[in-house]
Amino acid sequence: MSIFRFPPLVWLGIGILIVCLGIRQSFGIFMMPISDTFGTGREFFALAIALQNLLFGVFQPFVGIAADRYGSKRIIIVGAIAYALGLILTSIATEPSVLYLSLGVLVGLGLSCTSYVIILGAVAKVVPPQHAAKAFGLTTAAGSFGMFAMIPGAQALLVHFGWQDALLVFGLLCSLMIGFALFMRGNQNGAMTQTATAQAMPEQTLKQALGEAFRHKGYWLIHMGFFVCGFHVMFIATHLPSYLADKALAAETAAMALAYVGIFNIFGSYFWGVMGDKFSKRHVMSALYLFRTAVIAGFVTLPVTENSAAIFGAAIGFCWLGTVPLTSGLVRQIFGARYLSTLYGLVFFTHQVGSFLGAWFGGRIYDYYGSYEPIWWSTVVLAFIAALIHLPINDKPIERAVAPAIA
């Protein structure tokens, strides 16, 4: 199936992810100006972002259950409102502790309602199973386009207007997500696909689906691999700008490196998604993590310059969120689409635990050692372990007894 034949819901979901993740991935460039304003160390801002990512994950299974039960549209609208309120409250905060509520709790809730789990859960119900990984890859790439588009804009707003006005503008942009959600509708072909699946398979309750997943060894290995992804992504997104500043590189260099992450992830997410449709997803995932191991090891071994920062941004961007279509595709392949938002939501919670630790430990270790080197080498080791973790996953679809025909 050509991507241009995907249902409108896919493209509306892409619009939502561009806004949601474009804003989220820009938070790293706010660390130093916000920390300077409140006179705190980097651990303070890092902990607020870590709390955001932890709650992003904590809320995710419950939000996924609600989306499976009540539909994605309502959940997205609620999330967009929470996201906007969190950003606006941060922009007018006079006490640093407010950021734990605004940037931590409210934005964390907003992200859980408007990002991959909810959007991919909706997409899974309107595209044929054989094209799911491609659709997931295309949708994942959208978030990277938002990152590429918004980070330079955020840097320009910071330079000319300050961080408060930049966050206020981002808060207003969240209204676009509400507009996209209002036009989301189910797809007739997708509904027919789901109906055919339901006729072939017995009706399954949420409790049964959870029990089935929890008994599957591969499901827990998927959790472990996605934990590593979360650790990598939030450590790099949160601390790369400060790391480059410590190396006497300009703030514009850091913004451009993150923008390269975004634009190359557009191609990378789609590439890894297509590879997941053509080859074994677990083998493709292992290859992705081996590539990431080499990229990070090379970056921390070689001298840090403007050119090496740009190359690192491009290379890590190519494997940045390629894990998303592969991980969600594995969950769908093994367990089906019916409870994807719930089952993938639980996996995503583990991802966000990794994000929490990556963001927080980065600041903690820097404040303790005065250097990011120990945490960088930890990410190299974790990437290699993740490459090995995916190899023994049994990715065959679970066979369930066919429901007996009614005479």
Coordinates of C-alpha atoms in Angstrom, one line a residue:
M1 CA 0.0 0.0 0.0
S2 CA 1.3 3.4 -1.0
I3 CA 1.6 5.9 1.9
F4 CA -0.6 8.2 0.0
R5 CA -3.5 5.7 0.3
F6 CA -3.4 5.7 4.1
P7 CA -6.6 6.8 5.7
P8 CA -7.0 10.5 6.7
L9 CA -6.8 9.5 10.4
V10 CA -3.1 8.6 9.8
W11 CA -2.3 12.1 8.5
L12 CA -4.3 13.8 11.3
G13 CA -2.3 11.7 13.8
I14 CA 0.9 12.9 12.1
G15 CA -0.2 16.5 12.6
I16 CA -0.7 15.9 16.3
L17 CA 2.7 14.2 16.7
I18 CA 4.5 17.1 14.9
V19 CA 3.2 19.5 17.5
C20 CA 3.4 17.2 20.5
L21 CA 6.9 15.8 20.0
G22 CA 8.3 18.9 18.4
I23 CA 7.7 20.8 21.6
R24 CA 8.8 18.0 23.8
Q25 CA 12.2 17.5 22.1
S26 CA 13.1 21.2 22.4
F27 CA 13.1 21.2 26.2
G28 CA 16.8 20.5 26.4
I29 CA 17.7 24.0 25.1
F30 CA 15.7 25.5 28.0
M31 CA 17.9 23.9 30.7
M32 CA 20.5 26.6 31.0
P33 CA 18.3 29.7 30.7
I34 CA 15.7 28.4 33.2
S35 CA 18.4 27.2 35.6
D36 CA 20.1 30.6 35.4
T37 CA 16.8 32.4 36.0
F38 CA 16.1 30.5 39.2
G39 CA 19.7 30.2 40.3
T40 CA 19.6 26.4 40.6
G41 CA 22.0 23.7 39.4
R42 CA 21.2 21.5 36.4
E43 CA 19.9 18.7 38.5
F44 CA 16.8 20.8 39.4
F45 CA 15.7 21.2 35.7
A46 CA 16.8 17.7 34.9
L47 CA 14.6 16.3 37.8
A48 CA 11.6 18.3 36.5
I49 CA 12.1 16.8 33.1
A50 CA 12.7 13.4 34.6
L51 CA 9.4 13.7 36.6
Q52 CA 7.7 14.6 33.4
N53 CA 8.9 11.5 31.6
L54 CA 8.1 9.2 34.6
L55 CA 4.6 10.5 34.8
F56 CA 4.3 10.4 31.0
G57 CA 4.9 6.6 31.5
V58 CA 2.8 6.2 34.6
F59 CA -0.2 7.8 33.0
Q60 CA 0.3 5.8 29.7
P61 CA -1.3 2.5 30.6
F62 CA -4.4 4.2 32.0
V63 CA -4.7 6.5 29.1
G64 CA -4.3 3.6 26.7
I65 CA -7.1 1.7 28.5
A66 CA -9.3 4.8 28.2
A67 CA -8.5 5.2 24.5
D68 CA -9.3 1.6 23.8
R69 CA -12.6 2.0 25.6
Y70 CA -13.7 5.6 24.8
G71 CA -11.8 6.4 21.6
S72 CA -8.7 8.3 20.9
K73 CA -10.3 11.7 20.0
R74 CA -11.5 12.5 23.5
I75 CA -8.2 11.5 25.1
I76 CA -6.2 13.7 22.7
I77 CA -8.3 16.8 23.4
V78 CA -7.9 16.4 27.2
G79 CA -4.1 15.9 26.7
A80 CA -3.7 18.9 24.5
I81 CA -5.4 21.1 27.1
A82 CA -3.2 19.7 29.9
Y83 CA -0.1 20.2 27.7
A84 CA -1.0 23.9 27.0
L85 CA -1.8 24.6 30.7
G86 CA 1.6 23.1 31.8
L87 CA 3.6 25.2 29.3
I88 CA 1.7 28.4 30.1
L89 CA 2.0 27.9 33.9
T90 CA 5.8 27.3 33.4
S91 CA 6.1 30.5 31.5
I92 CA 4.6 32.6 34.4
A93 CA 6.2 30.7 37.2
T94 CA 8.0 32.7 39.9
E95 CA 9.1 29.8 42.1
P96 CA 11.2 26.9 40.8
S97 CA 9.1 24.4 42.6
V98 CA 6.1 25.2 40.3
L99 CA 8.0 23.5 37.5
Y100 CA 7.4 20.1 39.1
L101 CA 3.7 20.7 38.7
S102 CA 3.7 22.5 35.4
L103 CA 6.5 21.0 33.4
G104 CA 6.4 17.7 35.3
V105 CA 2.8 16.7 36.0
L106 CA 0.7 18.7 33.5
V107 CA 3.0 18.3 30.5
G108 CA 3.6 14.6 31.5
L109 CA -0.2 14.1 31.3
G110 CA -0.4 16.0 28.1
L111 CA 2.3 13.9 26.5
S112 CA 0.7 10.6 27.5
C113 CA -2.5 11.6 25.8
T114 CA -1.1 13.0 22.6
S115 CA 1.9 11.0 21.7
Y116 CA 2.8 7.6 20.1
V117 CA 0.8 5.2 22.2
I118 CA -2.6 6.8 21.5
I119 CA -1.8 7.8 17.9
L120 CA -0.4 4.4 16.9
G121 CA -3.2 2.6 18.7
A122 CA -5.7 4.5 16.5
V123 CA -3.6 4.0 13.3
A124 CA -3.4 0.2 14.0
K125 CA -7.2 0.0 13.8
V126 CA -7.4 1.6 10.3
V127 CA -4.5 0.0 8.3
P128 CA -4.1 -3.6 7.2
P129 CA -1.7 -5.7 9.4
Q130 CA 0.8 -6.3 6.6
H131 CA 1.4 -2.5 6.3
A132 CA 1.3 -1.7 10.0
A133 CA 5.1 -1.3 10.5
K134 CA 5.3 1.1 7.5
A135 CA 2.4 3.1 8.8
F136 CA 4.0 3.2 12.3
G137 CA 7.3 4.3 10.8
L138 CA 5.7 7.1 8.8
T139 CA 3.8 8.3 11.9
T140 CA 6.9 8.1 14.0
A141 CA 8.8 10.1 11.5
A142 CA 6.3 12.9 11.9
G143 CA 7.5 13.6 15.4
S144 CA 11.0 14.0 14.1
F145 CA 9.8 16.6 11.5
G146 CA 8.3 18.5 14.5
M147 CA 11.7 18.3 16.2
F148 CA 13.5 19.6 13.1
A149 CA 11.0 22.4 12.6
M150 CA 10.5 23.5 16.2
I151 CA 14.0 23.4 17.8
P152 CA 15.5 26.2 15.5
G153 CA 12.3 28.2 16.1
A154 CA 12.6 27.7 19.9
Q155 CA 16.2 28.8 19.8
A156 CA 15.2 31.9 17.9
L157 CA 12.5 32.7 20.4
L158 CA 14.9 32.2 23.2
V159 CA 17.4 34.6 21.7
H160 CA 14.9 37.4 20.8
F161 CA 12.2 37.1 23.4
G162 CA 13.4 34.9 26.3
W163 CA 12.3 31.5 27.6
Q164 CA 9.0 32.6 29.1
D165 CA 7.6 33.9 25.8
A166 CA 9.0 30.9 24.0
L167 CA 7.0 28.6 26.2
L168 CA 3.9 30.8 26.0
V169 CA 4.0 30.5 22.2
F170 CA 4.4 26.7 22.5
G171 CA 1.4 26.6 24.8
L172 CA -0.8 28.4 22.2
L173 CA 0.5 25.9 19.5
C174 CA -1.2 23.1 21.5
S175 CA -4.5 24.3 20.2
L176 CA -3.6 22.8 16.8
M177 CA -3.7 19.4 18.4
I178 CA -7.3 20.0 19.4
G179 CA -8.2 21.0 15.9
F180 CA -6.6 17.9 14.4
A181 CA -8.4 15.6 16.9
L182 CA -11.8 17.1 16.1
F183 CA -11.5 15.8 12.6
M184 CA -10.4 12.3 13.5
R185 CA -12.8 9.6 12.3
G186 CA -12.7 5.8 11.9
N187 CA -12.0 4.3 8.5
Q188 CA -14.5 2.0 6.8
N189 CA -11.8 -0.3 5.4
G190 CA -10.0 -0.4 8.7
A191 CA -13.3 -1.2 10.4
M192 CA -13.8 -4.0 7.9
T193 CA -10.3 -5.3 8.7
Q194 CA -11.0 -5.3 12.4
T195 CA -14.4 -7.0 11.9
A196 CA -12.8 -9.7 9.9
T197 CA -10.2 -10.2 12.6
A198 CA -12.8 -10.4 15.2
Q199 CA -14.7 -13.1 13.3
A200 CA -11.5 -15.1 13.0
M201 CA -10.5 -14.8 16.6
P202 CA -12.5 -15.2 19.8
E203 CA -13.5 -12.1 21.8
Q204 CA -10.9 -11.3 24.4
T205 CA -11.3 -9.3 27.5
L206 CA -8.8 -6.8 28.7
K207 CA -7.9 -9.0 31.7
Q208 CA -7.3 -12.0 29.4
A209 CA -5.1 -9.8 27.1
L210 CA -3.0 -8.6 30.0
G211 CA -2.6 -12.1 31.4
E212 CA -1.6 -13.5 28.0
A213 CA 1.0 -10.7 27.6
F214 CA 2.4 -11.1 31.1
R215 CA 3.0 -14.8 30.6
H216 CA 4.9 -14.2 27.4
K217 CA 8.7 -14.0 27.9
G218 CA 9.2 -11.9 24.8
Y219 CA 6.8 -9.2 26.1
W220 CA 9.2 -8.6 29.0
L221 CA 12.2 -8.6 26.8
I222 CA 10.5 -5.9 24.7
H223 CA 10.0 -4.0 27.9
M224 CA 13.7 -4.2 28.7
G225 CA 14.8 -3.1 25.3
F226 CA 12.5 -0.1 25.3
F227 CA 13.8 0.9 28.7
V228 CA 17.2 1.4 27.1
C229 CA 15.7 3.4 24.3
G230 CA 14.1 5.8 26.8
F231 CA 17.3 6.2 28.8
H232 CA 19.2 7.1 25.6
V233 CA 16.6 9.5 24.1
M234 CA 16.0 11.6 27.2
F235 CA 19.6 11.7 28.3
I236 CA 20.7 13.0 24.9
A237 CA 17.7 15.3 24.4
T238 CA 18.1 16.9 27.8
H239 CA 21.9 17.0 28.3
L240 CA 23.4 17.2 24.8
P241 CA 23.1 21.1 24.6
S242 CA 24.8 21.5 28.0
Y243 CA 27.5 18.9 27.1
L244 CA 28.3 20.8 23.9
A245 CA 28.3 24.1 25.9
D246 CA 30.9 22.5 28.3
K247 CA 33.0 21.8 25.2
A248 CA 32.9 25.6 24.4
L249 CA 30.5 25.2 21.5
A250 CA 27.8 27.8 20.8
A251 CA 24.2 27.3 21.7
E252 CA 23.3 27.4 18.0
T253 CA 25.5 24.4 17.4
A254 CA 23.5 22.4 20.0
A255 CA 20.2 23.5 18.5
M256 CA 21.4 22.5 15.0
A257 CA 22.7 19.1 16.3
L258 CA 19.2 18.4 17.8
A259 CA 17.6 19.6 14.6
Y260 CA 19.8 17.1 12.7
V261 CA 18.5 14.4 15.1
G262 CA 15.0 15.4 14.1
I263 CA 15.4 15.5 10.3
F264 CA 17.5 12.3 10.0
N265 CA 15.0 10.5 12.2
I266 CA 12.4 11.3 9.6
F267 CA 14.2 9.1 7.2
G268 CA 15.4 6.7 9.9
S269 CA 12.0 6.0 11.4
Y270 CA 10.5 5.2 8.0
F271 CA 13.5 3.1 7.0
W272 CA 13.4 1.0 10.2
G273 CA 9.7 0.6 9.8
V274 CA 9.9 -0.6 6.2
M275 CA 12.7 -3.0 7.3
G276 CA 10.4 -4.3 10.0
D277 CA 7.8 -5.2 7.3
K278 CA 10.4 -7.0 5.2
F279 CA 12.5 -8.7 7.8
S280 CA 12.2 -10.1 11.3
K281 CA 11.5 -7.2 13.6
R282 CA 13.6 -8.6 16.4
H283 CA 16.6 -8.9 14.1
V284 CA 16.1 -5.4 12.7
M285 CA 15.9 -4.1 16.3
S286 CA 19.2 -5.8 17.2
A287 CA 20.8 -4.2 14.2
L288 CA 19.5 -0.8 15.2
Y289 CA 21.0 -1.0 18.7
L290 CA 24.3 -2.2 17.4
F291 CA 24.4 0.8 15.1
R292 CA 23.5 3.0 18.1
T293 CA 26.3 1.5 20.1
A294 CA 28.9 2.4 17.4
V295 CA 27.5 5.9 17.0
I296 CA 27.6 6.8 20.7
A297 CA 31.0 5.2 21.3
G298 CA 32.5 7.1 18.3
F299 CA 31.1 10.4 19.5
V300 CA 32.5 10.2 23.0
T301 CA 35.9 8.8 21.8
L302 CA 36.6 11.4 19.1
P303 CA 37.2 15.2 19.8
V304 CA 34.0 17.2 20.1
T305 CA 33.8 19.8 17.4
E306 CA 31.0 21.6 15.5
N307 CA 31.4 19.0 12.7
S308 CA 31.4 16.0 15.0
A309 CA 28.3 17.3 16.8
A310 CA 26.5 17.7 13.5
I311 CA 27.6 14.2 12.4
F312 CA 26.5 12.7 15.7
G313 CA 23.1 14.4 15.5
A314 CA 22.6 13.0 12.0
A315 CA 23.8 9.5 12.9
I316 CA 21.9 9.2 16.2
G317 CA 18.9 10.7 14.6
F318 CA 18.8 7.9 12.0
C319 CA 18.3 5.4 14.8
W320 CA 16.6 7.8 17.3
L321 CA 13.0 6.6 17.3
G322 CA 13.3 3.8 14.8
T323 CA 12.6 1.6 17.9
V324 CA 9.0 2.9 18.0
P325 CA 7.6 1.3 14.8
L326 CA 9.6 -1.8 15.5
T327 CA 8.5 -2.1 19.2
S328 CA 4.9 -1.3 18.6
G329 CA 5.0 -3.5 15.5
L330 CA 6.3 -6.4 17.6
V331 CA 3.5 -6.0 20.2
R332 CA 0.9 -5.8 17.4
Q333 CA 2.4 -8.8 15.6
I334 CA 2.4 -11.0 18.7
F335 CA -0.8 -9.9 20.4
G336 CA -2.9 -8.3 17.7
A337 CA -4.4 -4.7 17.4
R338 CA -7.4 -5.0 19.8
Y339 CA -5.6 -3.9 22.9
L340 CA -2.5 -2.3 21.4
S341 CA -2.9 1.0 23.1
T342 CA -3.0 -0.8 26.5
L343 CA -0.2 -3.3 25.9
Y344 CA 2.0 -0.9 24.1
G345 CA 1.1 1.7 26.8
L346 CA 2.6 -0.6 29.4
V347 CA 5.8 -1.1 27.4
F348 CA 5.9 2.7 27.0
F349 CA 5.8 3.1 30.8
T350 CA 9.0 1.1 31.0
H351 CA 10.4 3.3 28.3
Q352 CA 9.6 6.3 30.4
V353 CA 11.2 4.8 33.5
G354 CA 14.3 4.7 31.4
S355 CA 13.7 8.3 30.3
F356 CA 13.3 9.4 33.9
L357 CA 16.6 7.8 34.9
G358 CA 18.4 9.1 31.8
A359 CA 17.3 12.7 32.4
W360 CA 17.9 12.7 36.1
F361 CA 21.1 10.6 36.3
G362 CA 22.6 12.9 33.6
G363 CA 22.2 15.9 35.9
R364 CA 23.0 14.0 39.0
I365 CA 26.2 12.6 37.7
Y366 CA 27.3 15.9 36.2
D367 CA 26.7 17.8 39.5
Y368 CA 28.6 15.1 41.4
Y369 CA 31.6 14.5 39.0
G370 CA 31.6 17.7 37.0
S371 CA 31.5 15.6 33.9
Y372 CA 29.2 13.7 31.6
E373 CA 31.7 11.1 30.6
P374 CA 30.6 8.3 33.0
I375 CA 27.0 8.5 31.8
W376 CA 28.0 8.6 28.2
W377 CA 29.9 5.3 28.5
S378 CA 26.9 3.8 30.4
T379 CA 24.7 4.5 27.3
V380 CA 27.2 2.6 25.2
V381 CA 27.0 -0.5 27.4
L382 CA 23.2 -0.3 27.6
A383 CA 23.0 -0.1 23.8
F384 CA 25.0 -3.2 23.3
I385 CA 23.0 -5.1 25.9
A386 CA 19.7 -4.0 24.2
A387 CA 21.1 -5.5 20.9
L388 CA 21.4 -8.9 22.6
I389 CA 18.1 -8.7 24.4
H390 CA 16.0 -8.8 21.3
L391 CA 17.5 -11.9 19.7
P392 CA 15.7 -14.5 21.8
I393 CA 12.2 -12.9 21.5
N394 CA 9.6 -15.3 20.1
D395 CA 7.8 -13.0 17.7
K396 CA 5.3 -15.5 16.3
P397 CA 1.6 -14.4 16.6
I398 CA -0.1 -16.0 19.6
E399 CA -2.5 -18.7 18.4
R400 CA -5.9 -18.6 20.1
A401 CA -8.8 -21.1 19.6
V402 CA -11.1 -20.0 16.9
A403 CA -14.6 -19.1 18.2
P404 CA -17.1 -21.8 17.3
A405 CA -19.6 -21.0 14.6
I406 CA -23.2 -20.3 15.7
A407 CA -25.6 -22.8 14.1

